[in-house]
């Protein structure tokens, strides 16, 4: 009977050892499974980090391309403005040359009119002298009286001619003043047009600068959002790691 009890005790001890071995094997399998899960989580975190870095690189490349495009557009606008300015300057030069030619033509016409008037005056004087000489020969006595009357008439005619000449000169001066005033008005209009073009160019430049600032601000906001997302992912990973460590500690505690 004692031998049977001892045999039974050995069987129970053996069963307990086997049960203990099975528990240890089960614990090892669970630990191995947790390690594999942890490795998978870390690999997944690395893949996500790599994907975020690639996305960030694509965003930066896109931002550089947009900046390059804006700079090229700005250069084209500036070149266009320079060409327009050059065209306006050439137009202004042509207008000034035309005005000088017109002024020169008016002066030449004026000189011809004056020369013609002098020739006509000279011809009239010569004709008048011949008539007076003839009249003096025919009637010396009457000519003396007539000469006095004619002298008086000549003085009056001369006064009228001088008055007429002054009026003509005055008219020419007024015409010249009107032409000069017109030229000044045209010059003023061209200057105002030039000022409007320059103001328009400045407004366009200002708008491009504001657009550039908005794009940069947007890029900074996107970068900030990506950093925050990365921080959240890292925090989540730390929480998961902490949870696994706690789970591991509980398992060890249970063993």
Tab-separated table of C-alpha atoms in Angstrom:
chain	number	residue	atom	x	y	z
A	1	UNK	CA	0.000	0.000	0.000
A	2	UNK	CA	2.797	2.445	0.822
A	3	UNK	CA	4.470	1.616	-2.503
A	4	UNK	CA	1.229	2.427	-4.304
A	5	UNK	CA	0.966	5.719	-2.437
A	6	UNK	CA	4.528	6.590	-3.397
A	7	UNK	CA	3.869	5.613	-7.009
A	8	UNK	CA	0.720	7.714	-6.997
A	9	UNK	CA	2.662	10.639	-5.499
A	10	UNK	CA	5.340	10.259	-8.190
A	11	UNK	CA	2.649	10.238	-10.889
A	12	UNK	CA	1.068	13.386	-9.452
A	13	UNK	CA	4.501	15.073	-9.201
A	14	UNK	CA	5.226	14.075	-12.762
A	15	UNK	CA	1.828	15.447	-13.845
A	16	UNK	CA	2.539	18.700	-12.016
A	17	UNK	CA	5.964	18.937	-13.719
A	18	UNK	CA	4.387	18.335	-17.102
A	19	UNK	CA	1.668	20.912	-16.355
A	20	UNK	CA	4.331	23.362	-15.245
A	21	UNK	CA	6.342	22.644	-18.432
A	22	UNK	CA	3.219	23.216	-20.533
A	23	UNK	CA	2.565	26.515	-18.731
A	24	UNK	CA	6.151	27.642	-19.308
A	25	UNK	CA	5.968	26.649	-22.978
A	26	UNK	CA	2.683	28.530	-23.293
A	27	UNK	CA	4.264	31.571	-21.623
A	28	UNK	CA	7.236	31.388	-24.017
A	29	UNK	CA	4.882	31.184	-27.007
A	30	UNK	CA	2.907	34.187	-25.726
A	31	UNK	CA	6.146	36.161	-25.150
A	32	UNK	CA	7.333	35.252	-28.637
A	33	UNK	CA	3.963	36.354	-30.074
A	34	UNK	CA	4.206	39.679	-28.193
A	35	UNK	CA	7.733	40.235	-29.502
A	36	UNK	CA	6.577	39.536	-33.059
A	37	UNK	CA	3.626	41.916	-32.619
A	38	UNK	CA	5.987	44.574	-31.275
A	39	UNK	CA	8.315	44.049	-34.274
A	40	UNK	CA	5.352	44.367	-36.666
A	41	UNK	CA	4.232	47.582	-34.929
A	42	UNK	CA	7.737	49.041	-35.173
A	43	UNK	CA	7.997	48.082	-38.851
A	44	UNK	CA	4.593	49.657	-39.499
A	45	UNK	CA	5.704	52.840	-37.663
A	46	UNK	CA	8.874	52.949	-39.786
A	47	UNK	CA	6.863	52.546	-42.985
A	48	UNK	CA	4.469	55.326	-41.923
A	49	UNK	CA	7.405	57.622	-41.049
A	50	UNK	CA	9.004	56.867	-44.415
A	51	UNK	CA	5.696	57.638	-46.205
A	52	UNK	CA	5.358	60.940	-44.317
A	53	UNK	CA	8.933	61.905	-45.241
A	54	UNK	CA	8.250	61.094	-48.915
A	55	UNK	CA	5.037	63.154	-48.822
A	56	UNK	CA	6.915	66.031	-47.218
A	57	UNK	CA	9.587	65.826	-49.961
A	58	UNK	CA	6.891	65.871	-52.661
A	59	UNK	CA	5.243	68.933	-51.061
A	60	UNK	CA	8.575	70.761	-50.890
A	61	UNK	CA	9.350	69.922	-54.535
A	62	UNK	CA	5.895	71.152	-55.546
A	63	UNK	CA	6.441	74.377	-53.586
A	64	UNK	CA	9.808	74.903	-55.320
A	65	UNK	CA	8.232	74.383	-58.761
A	66	UNK	CA	5.443	76.868	-57.943
A	67	UNK	CA	7.989	79.427	-56.714
A	68	UNK	CA	10.036	78.955	-59.874
A	69	UNK	CA	6.898	79.444	-62.022
A	70	UNK	CA	6.000	82.632	-60.138
A	71	UNK	CA	9.535	84.008	-60.617
A	72	UNK	CA	9.382	83.276	-64.363
A	73	UNK	CA	5.973	84.979	-64.613
A	74	UNK	CA	7.351	87.973	-62.743
A	75	UNK	CA	10.322	88.150	-65.149
A	76	UNK	CA	7.970	88.027	-68.151
A	77	UNK	CA	5.831	90.843	-66.701
A	78	UNK	CA	8.911	92.989	-66.087
A	79	UNK	CA	10.202	92.379	-69.637
A	80	UNK	CA	6.784	93.289	-71.017
A	81	UNK	CA	6.761	96.497	-68.939
A	82	UNK	CA	10.230	97.405	-70.237
A	83	UNK	CA	9.132	96.863	-73.852
A	84	UNK	CA	6.040	99.007	-73.321
A	85	UNK	CA	8.131	101.759	-71.726
A	86	UNK	CA	10.572	101.631	-74.636
A	87	UNK	CA	7.672	101.862	-77.134
A	88	UNK	CA	6.234	104.879	-75.278
A	89	UNK	CA	9.629	106.606	-75.304
A	90	UNK	CA	9.993	105.995	-79.032
A	91	UNK	CA	6.474	107.317	-79.662
A	92	UNK	CA	7.291	110.389	-77.582
A	93	UNK	CA	10.486	110.951	-79.602
A	94	UNK	CA	8.519	110.673	-82.872
A	95	UNK	CA	5.935	113.178	-81.620
A	96	UNK	CA	8.673	115.614	-80.601
A	97	UNK	CA	10.435	115.241	-83.975
A	98	UNK	CA	7.132	115.796	-85.770
A	99	UNK	CA	6.481	118.922	-83.662
A	100	UNK	CA	9.961	120.250	-84.502
A	101	UNK	CA	9.395	119.646	-88.228
A	102	UNK	CA	6.021	121.400	-88.085
A	103	UNK	CA	7.531	124.374	-86.245
A	104	UNK	CA	10.344	124.562	-88.787
A	105	UNK	CA	7.788	124.473	-91.654
A	106	UNK	CA	5.757	127.274	-90.036
A	107	UNK	CA	8.899	129.410	-89.638
A	108	UNK	CA	9.842	128.844	-93.281
A	109	UNK	CA	6.308	129.710	-94.425
A	110	UNK	CA	6.391	132.838	-92.290
A	111	UNK	CA	9.733	133.858	-93.827
A	112	UNK	CA	8.348	133.339	-97.363
A	113	UNK	CA	5.264	135.451	-96.569
A	114	UNK	CA	7.431	138.238	-95.173
A	115	UNK	CA	9.724	138.159	-98.247
A	116	UNK	CA	6.696	138.255	-100.529
A	117	UNK	CA	5.246	141.202	-98.600
A	118	UNK	CA	8.546	143.073	-98.899
A	119	UNK	CA	8.691	142.474	-102.671
A	120	UNK	CA	5.098	143.635	-103.092
A	121	UNK	CA	5.733	146.710	-100.983
A	122	UNK	CA	8.840	147.462	-103.001
A	123	UNK	CA	6.898	147.080	-106.284
A	124	UNK	CA	4.145	149.364	-105.011
A	125	UNK	CA	6.663	151.965	-103.973
A	126	UNK	CA	8.380	151.849	-107.336
A	127	UNK	CA	5.086	152.170	-109.197
A	128	UNK	CA	3.986	154.990	-106.972
A	129	UNK	CA	7.305	156.818	-107.529
A	130	UNK	CA	6.918	156.580	-111.294
A	131	UNK	CA	3.387	157.944	-111.154
A	132	UNK	CA	4.478	160.809	-108.906
A	133	UNK	CA	7.383	161.667	-111.189
A	134	UNK	CA	5.065	161.796	-114.193
A	135	UNK	CA	2.557	163.934	-112.299
A	136	UNK	CA	5.266	166.376	-111.192
A	137	UNK	CA	6.445	166.823	-114.787
A	138	UNK	CA	2.921	167.506	-116.047
A	139	UNK	CA	1.821	169.939	-113.373
A	140	UNK	CA	4.628	171.333	-111.252
A	141	UNK	CA	2.452	173.892	-109.483
A	142	UNK	CA	-0.377	171.517	-108.888
A	143	UNK	CA	2.135	168.835	-107.946
A	144	UNK	CA	3.501	170.879	-105.102
A	145	UNK	CA	0.029	171.055	-103.543
A	146	UNK	CA	-0.646	167.544	-104.504
A	147	UNK	CA	2.736	166.538	-103.105
A	148	UNK	CA	1.745	167.905	-99.738
A	149	UNK	CA	-1.480	165.948	-99.873
A	150	UNK	CA	0.341	162.853	-101.006
A	151	UNK	CA	2.907	163.240	-98.237
A	152	UNK	CA	0.086	163.424	-95.788
A	153	UNK	CA	-1.523	160.400	-97.435
A	154	UNK	CA	1.796	158.529	-97.342
A	155	UNK	CA	2.125	159.177	-93.665
A	156	UNK	CA	-1.367	157.891	-93.069
A	157	UNK	CA	-0.745	154.876	-95.351
A	158	UNK	CA	2.499	154.196	-93.568
A	159	UNK	CA	0.741	154.388	-90.227
A	160	UNK	CA	-1.925	151.980	-91.513
A	161	UNK	CA	0.743	149.643	-92.920
A	162	UNK	CA	2.629	149.724	-89.629
A	163	UNK	CA	-0.588	149.047	-87.746
A	164	UNK	CA	-1.414	146.229	-90.125
A	165	UNK	CA	2.109	144.812	-89.711
A	166	UNK	CA	1.765	145.002	-85.918
A	167	UNK	CA	-1.593	143.205	-86.136
A	168	UNK	CA	-0.096	140.509	-88.350
A	169	UNK	CA	2.890	140.094	-86.037
A	170	UNK	CA	0.547	139.925	-83.068
A	171	UNK	CA	-1.553	137.243	-84.851
A	172	UNK	CA	1.593	135.236	-85.660
A	173	UNK	CA	2.723	135.454	-82.032
A	174	UNK	CA	-0.698	134.293	-80.843
A	175	UNK	CA	-0.629	131.378	-83.310
A	176	UNK	CA	2.847	130.445	-82.134
A	177	UNK	CA	1.676	130.629	-78.480
A	178	UNK	CA	-1.298	128.379	-79.299
A	179	UNK	CA	1.011	125.846	-80.960
A	180	UNK	CA	3.359	125.883	-77.970
A	181	UNK	CA	0.403	125.496	-75.567
A	182	UNK	CA	-0.882	122.560	-77.624
A	183	UNK	CA	2.602	120.954	-77.542
A	184	UNK	CA	2.741	121.406	-73.752
A	185	UNK	CA	-0.719	119.824	-73.380
A	186	UNK	CA	0.349	116.854	-75.506
A	187	UNK	CA	3.553	116.461	-73.468
A	188	UNK	CA	1.519	116.662	-70.263
A	189	UNK	CA	-0.897	113.980	-71.541
A	190	UNK	CA	2.022	111.680	-72.420
A	191	UNK	CA	3.555	112.185	-68.966
A	192	UNK	CA	0.204	111.372	-67.312
A	193	UNK	CA	-0.139	108.229	-69.434
A	194	UNK	CA	3.380	107.204	-68.445
A	195	UNK	CA	2.539	107.785	-64.742
A	196	UNK	CA	-0.621	105.651	-65.075
A	197	UNK	CA	1.377	102.825	-66.667
A	198	UNK	CA	3.979	102.990	-63.887
A	199	UNK	CA	1.239	102.972	-61.209
A	200	UNK	CA	-0.391	99.972	-62.875
A	201	UNK	CA	2.984	98.138	-62.932
A	202	UNK	CA	3.500	98.890	-59.227
A	203	UNK	CA	0.001	97.546	-58.391
A	204	UNK	CA	0.677	94.352	-60.348
A	205	UNK	CA	4.027	93.899	-58.586
A	206	UNK	CA	2.333	94.429	-55.198
A	207	UNK	CA	-0.340	91.833	-56.052
A	208	UNK	CA	2.342	89.293	-57.042
A	209	UNK	CA	4.208	89.889	-53.757
A	210	UNK	CA	0.992	89.396	-51.761
A	211	UNK	CA	0.251	86.165	-53.651
A	212	UNK	CA	3.770	84.939	-52.932
A	213	UNK	CA	3.326	85.747	-49.205
A	214	UNK	CA	0.024	83.834	-49.131
A	215	UNK	CA	1.671	80.813	-50.774
A	216	UNK	CA	4.522	80.886	-48.257
A	217	UNK	CA	2.073	81.182	-45.338
A	218	UNK	CA	0.089	78.237	-46.705
A	219	UNK	CA	3.289	76.168	-47.008
A	220	UNK	CA	4.225	77.018	-43.402
A	221	UNK	CA	0.734	75.971	-42.192
A	222	UNK	CA	0.988	72.683	-44.088
A	223	UNK	CA	4.458	72.028	-42.651
A	224	UNK	CA	3.149	72.786	-39.162
A	225	UNK	CA	0.225	70.388	-39.675
A	226	UNK	CA	2.586	67.641	-40.835
A	227	UNK	CA	4.803	68.174	-37.789
A	228	UNK	CA	1.767	67.978	-35.499
A	229	UNK	CA	0.607	64.791	-37.265
A	230	UNK	CA	4.068	63.301	-36.848
A	231	UNK	CA	4.060	64.228	-33.134
A	232	UNK	CA	0.645	62.575	-32.710
A	233	UNK	CA	1.895	59.429	-34.444
A	234	UNK	CA	4.968	59.341	-32.221
A	235	UNK	CA	2.830	59.880	-29.111
A	236	UNK	CA	0.499	57.086	-30.225
A	237	UNK	CA	3.498	54.801	-30.795
A	238	UNK	CA	4.827	55.618	-27.305
A	239	UNK	CA	1.399	54.896	-25.790
A	240	UNK	CA	1.215	51.553	-27.622
A	241	UNK	CA	4.751	50.672	-26.494
A	242	UNK	CA	3.859	51.607	-22.934
A	243	UNK	CA	0.714	49.476	-23.127
A	244	UNK	CA	2.722	46.502	-24.402
A	245	UNK	CA	5.255	46.937	-21.622
A	246	UNK	CA	2.438	47.034	-19.053
A	247	UNK	CA	0.873	43.960	-20.609
A	248	UNK	CA	4.203	42.211	-20.515
A	249	UNK	CA	4.632	43.199	-16.853
A	250	UNK	CA	1.178	41.841	-16.028
A	251	UNK	CA	1.994	38.571	-17.771
A	252	UNK	CA	5.184	38.247	-15.822
A	253	UNK	CA	3.273	39.122	-12.655
A	254	UNK	CA	0.729	36.407	-13.373
A	255	UNK	CA	3.527	33.872	-13.920
